[in-house]
Coordinates of C-alpha atoms in Angstrom, one line a residue:
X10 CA -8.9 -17.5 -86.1
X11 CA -11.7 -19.6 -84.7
X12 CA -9.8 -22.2 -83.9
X13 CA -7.0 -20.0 -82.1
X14 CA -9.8 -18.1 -79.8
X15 CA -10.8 -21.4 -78.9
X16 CA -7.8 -22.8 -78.1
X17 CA -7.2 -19.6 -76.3
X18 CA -9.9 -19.6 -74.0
X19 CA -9.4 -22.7 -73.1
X20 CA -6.0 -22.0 -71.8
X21 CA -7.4 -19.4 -70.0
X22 CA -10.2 -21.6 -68.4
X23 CA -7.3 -23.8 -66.9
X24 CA -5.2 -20.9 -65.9
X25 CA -8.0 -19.0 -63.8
X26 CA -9.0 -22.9 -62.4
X27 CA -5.2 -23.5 -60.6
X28 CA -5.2 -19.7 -60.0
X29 CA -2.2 -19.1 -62.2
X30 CA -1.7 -16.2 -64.8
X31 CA 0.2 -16.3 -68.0
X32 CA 3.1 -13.8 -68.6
X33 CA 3.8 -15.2 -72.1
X34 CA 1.8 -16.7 -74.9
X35 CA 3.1 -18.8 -78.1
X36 CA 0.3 -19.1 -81.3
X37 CA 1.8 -21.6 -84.2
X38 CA 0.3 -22.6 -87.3
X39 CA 1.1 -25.2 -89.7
X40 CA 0.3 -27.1 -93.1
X41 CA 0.3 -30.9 -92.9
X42 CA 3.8 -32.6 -93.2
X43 CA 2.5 -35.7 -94.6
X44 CA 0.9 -34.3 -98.2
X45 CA 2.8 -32.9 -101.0
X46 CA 2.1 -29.6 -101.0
X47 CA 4.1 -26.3 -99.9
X48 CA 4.9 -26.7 -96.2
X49 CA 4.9 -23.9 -93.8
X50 CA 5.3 -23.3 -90.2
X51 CA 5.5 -20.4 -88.1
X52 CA 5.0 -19.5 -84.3
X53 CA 5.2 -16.2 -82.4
X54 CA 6.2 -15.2 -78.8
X55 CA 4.0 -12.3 -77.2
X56 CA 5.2 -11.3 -73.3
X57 CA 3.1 -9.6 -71.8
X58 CA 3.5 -6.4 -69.9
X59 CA 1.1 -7.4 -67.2
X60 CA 1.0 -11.9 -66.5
X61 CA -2.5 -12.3 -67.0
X62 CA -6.0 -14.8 -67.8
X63 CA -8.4 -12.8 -69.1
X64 CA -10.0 -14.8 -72.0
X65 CA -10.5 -11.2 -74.0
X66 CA -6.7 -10.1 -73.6
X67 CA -4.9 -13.2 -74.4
X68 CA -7.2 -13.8 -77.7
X69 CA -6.4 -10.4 -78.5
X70 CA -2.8 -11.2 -78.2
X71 CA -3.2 -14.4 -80.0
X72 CA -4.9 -12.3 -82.8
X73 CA -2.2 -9.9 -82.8
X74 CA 0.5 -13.2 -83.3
X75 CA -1.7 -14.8 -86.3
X76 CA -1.9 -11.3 -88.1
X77 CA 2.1 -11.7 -88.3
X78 CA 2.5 -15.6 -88.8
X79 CA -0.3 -15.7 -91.3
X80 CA 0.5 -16.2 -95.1
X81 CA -2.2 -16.6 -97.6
X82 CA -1.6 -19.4 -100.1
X83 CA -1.3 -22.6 -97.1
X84 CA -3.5 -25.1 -96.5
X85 CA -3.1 -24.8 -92.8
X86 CA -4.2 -28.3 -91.0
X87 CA -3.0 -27.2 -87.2
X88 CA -3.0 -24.4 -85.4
X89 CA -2.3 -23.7 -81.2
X90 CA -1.7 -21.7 -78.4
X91 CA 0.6 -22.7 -75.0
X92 CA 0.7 -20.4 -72.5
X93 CA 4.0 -20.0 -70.9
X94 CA 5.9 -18.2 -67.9
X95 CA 3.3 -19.2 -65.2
X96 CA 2.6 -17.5 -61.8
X97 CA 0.0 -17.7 -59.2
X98 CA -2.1 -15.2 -59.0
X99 CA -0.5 -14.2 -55.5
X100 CA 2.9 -13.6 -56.7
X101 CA 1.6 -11.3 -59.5
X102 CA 3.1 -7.5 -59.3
X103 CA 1.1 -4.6 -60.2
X104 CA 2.3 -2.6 -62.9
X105 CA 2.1 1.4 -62.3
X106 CA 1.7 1.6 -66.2
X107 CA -1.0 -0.8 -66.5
X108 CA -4.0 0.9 -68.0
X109 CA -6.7 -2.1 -67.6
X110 CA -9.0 -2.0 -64.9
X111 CA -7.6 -5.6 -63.7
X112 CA -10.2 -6.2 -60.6
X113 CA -13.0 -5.4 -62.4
X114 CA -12.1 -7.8 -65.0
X115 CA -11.0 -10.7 -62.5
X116 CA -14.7 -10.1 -61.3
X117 CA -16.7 -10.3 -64.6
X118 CA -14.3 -13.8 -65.2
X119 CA -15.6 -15.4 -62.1
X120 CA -19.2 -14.3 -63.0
X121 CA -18.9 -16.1 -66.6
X122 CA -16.8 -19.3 -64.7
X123 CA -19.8 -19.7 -62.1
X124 CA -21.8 -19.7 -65.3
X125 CA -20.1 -22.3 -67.3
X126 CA -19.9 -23.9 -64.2
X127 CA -23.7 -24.7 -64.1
X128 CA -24.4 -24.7 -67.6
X129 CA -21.7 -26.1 -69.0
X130 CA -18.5 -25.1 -70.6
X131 CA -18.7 -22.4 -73.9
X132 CA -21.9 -21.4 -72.9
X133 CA -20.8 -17.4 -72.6
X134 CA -18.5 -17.3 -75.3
X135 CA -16.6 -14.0 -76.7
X136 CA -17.5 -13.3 -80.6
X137 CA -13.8 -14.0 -82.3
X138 CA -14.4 -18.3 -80.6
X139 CA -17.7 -18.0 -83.3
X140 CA -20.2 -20.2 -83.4
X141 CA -19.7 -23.3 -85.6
X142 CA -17.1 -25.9 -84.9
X143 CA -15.5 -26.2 -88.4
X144 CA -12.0 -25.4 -87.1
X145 CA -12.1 -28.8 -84.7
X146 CA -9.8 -31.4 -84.9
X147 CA -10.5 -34.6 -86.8
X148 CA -10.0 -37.7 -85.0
X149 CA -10.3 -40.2 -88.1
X150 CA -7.3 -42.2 -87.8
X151 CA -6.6 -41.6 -83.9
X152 CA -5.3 -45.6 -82.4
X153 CA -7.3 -46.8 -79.1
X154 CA -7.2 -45.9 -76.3
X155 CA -6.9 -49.2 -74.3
X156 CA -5.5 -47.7 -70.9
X157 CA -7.3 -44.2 -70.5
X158 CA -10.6 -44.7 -71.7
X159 CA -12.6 -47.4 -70.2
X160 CA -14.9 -47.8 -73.2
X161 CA -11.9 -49.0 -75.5
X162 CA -10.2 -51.3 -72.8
X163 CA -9.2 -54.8 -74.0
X164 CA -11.3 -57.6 -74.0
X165 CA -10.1 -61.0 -74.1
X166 CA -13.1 -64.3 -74.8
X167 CA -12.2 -67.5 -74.1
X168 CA -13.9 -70.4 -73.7
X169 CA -14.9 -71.5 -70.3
X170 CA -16.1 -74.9 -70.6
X171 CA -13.0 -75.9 -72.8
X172 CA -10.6 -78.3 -70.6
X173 CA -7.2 -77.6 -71.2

């Protein structure tokens, strides 16, 4: 679930920064394809009454989706969220059902993104991301990255006092 809340929050982080709110989220988990063992994928759709990026209500959400894709048994290797339906946060409609005290909310976020902010991204961090970062994502056999990171670009020696 670690993994999940993470990935969740992140989402949200990137939502609140283009001032955008999410009206759907999809969580999927999966074993890994390439080993011989009993495969399984799964993914589940949650709409949301109210579009939203509040960190709190979409892990919630995403919590709610894992409970139902979940099956014990799988070695799971991946595991993500993608929020979907997107909409400023201008063209958002009040609903006259909505229970959640949204402003209040919106102002609490900004407090804890002026805070990461200064500090530093998962500084203020809600209990279900936890602490350690087992649940990250191994980059053992990842191939270089010659034209988006300048620290792996090509580099070509040739001799400069050679005639040719």
């Amino acid at each position: 679930m670690e993994g999940v809340a993470n990935f969740a929050a992140a989402c949200c982080r990137k939502l609140r920064k283009q001032h955008s709110l999410a009206h759907a989220v999809i969580v999927f988990i999966s074993t890994n394809g390439f080993k011989a063992q009993a495969q399984y994928y799964q993914s589940h759709l949650i709409t949301l009454s109210v579009p939203s990026n509040d960190t709190a209500e979409i892990i919630a959400c995403c919590r709610n989706a894992l409970k139902k894709i979940y099956k014990e048994g799988y070695a799971f290797k991946r595991a993500g969220v993608i929020v979907s339906d997107l909409i400023r946060e201008t063209d958002a409609l009040p609903d006259l059902f909505d229970t959640r005290d949204r402003q209040k909310q919106r102002r609490l976020l900004n407090v804890v993104d002026e805070i990461s902010k200064k500090n530093g991204t998962d500084k203020i961090r809600l209990a279900a991301q936890g602490t350690g970062k087992a649940w990250m994502s191994k980059r053992e056999y990842t191939s270089r990255r010659f034209t988006t990171n300048l620290n792996e670009i090509i580099e070509v020696k040739t001799d400069a006092h050679k005639k040719i």
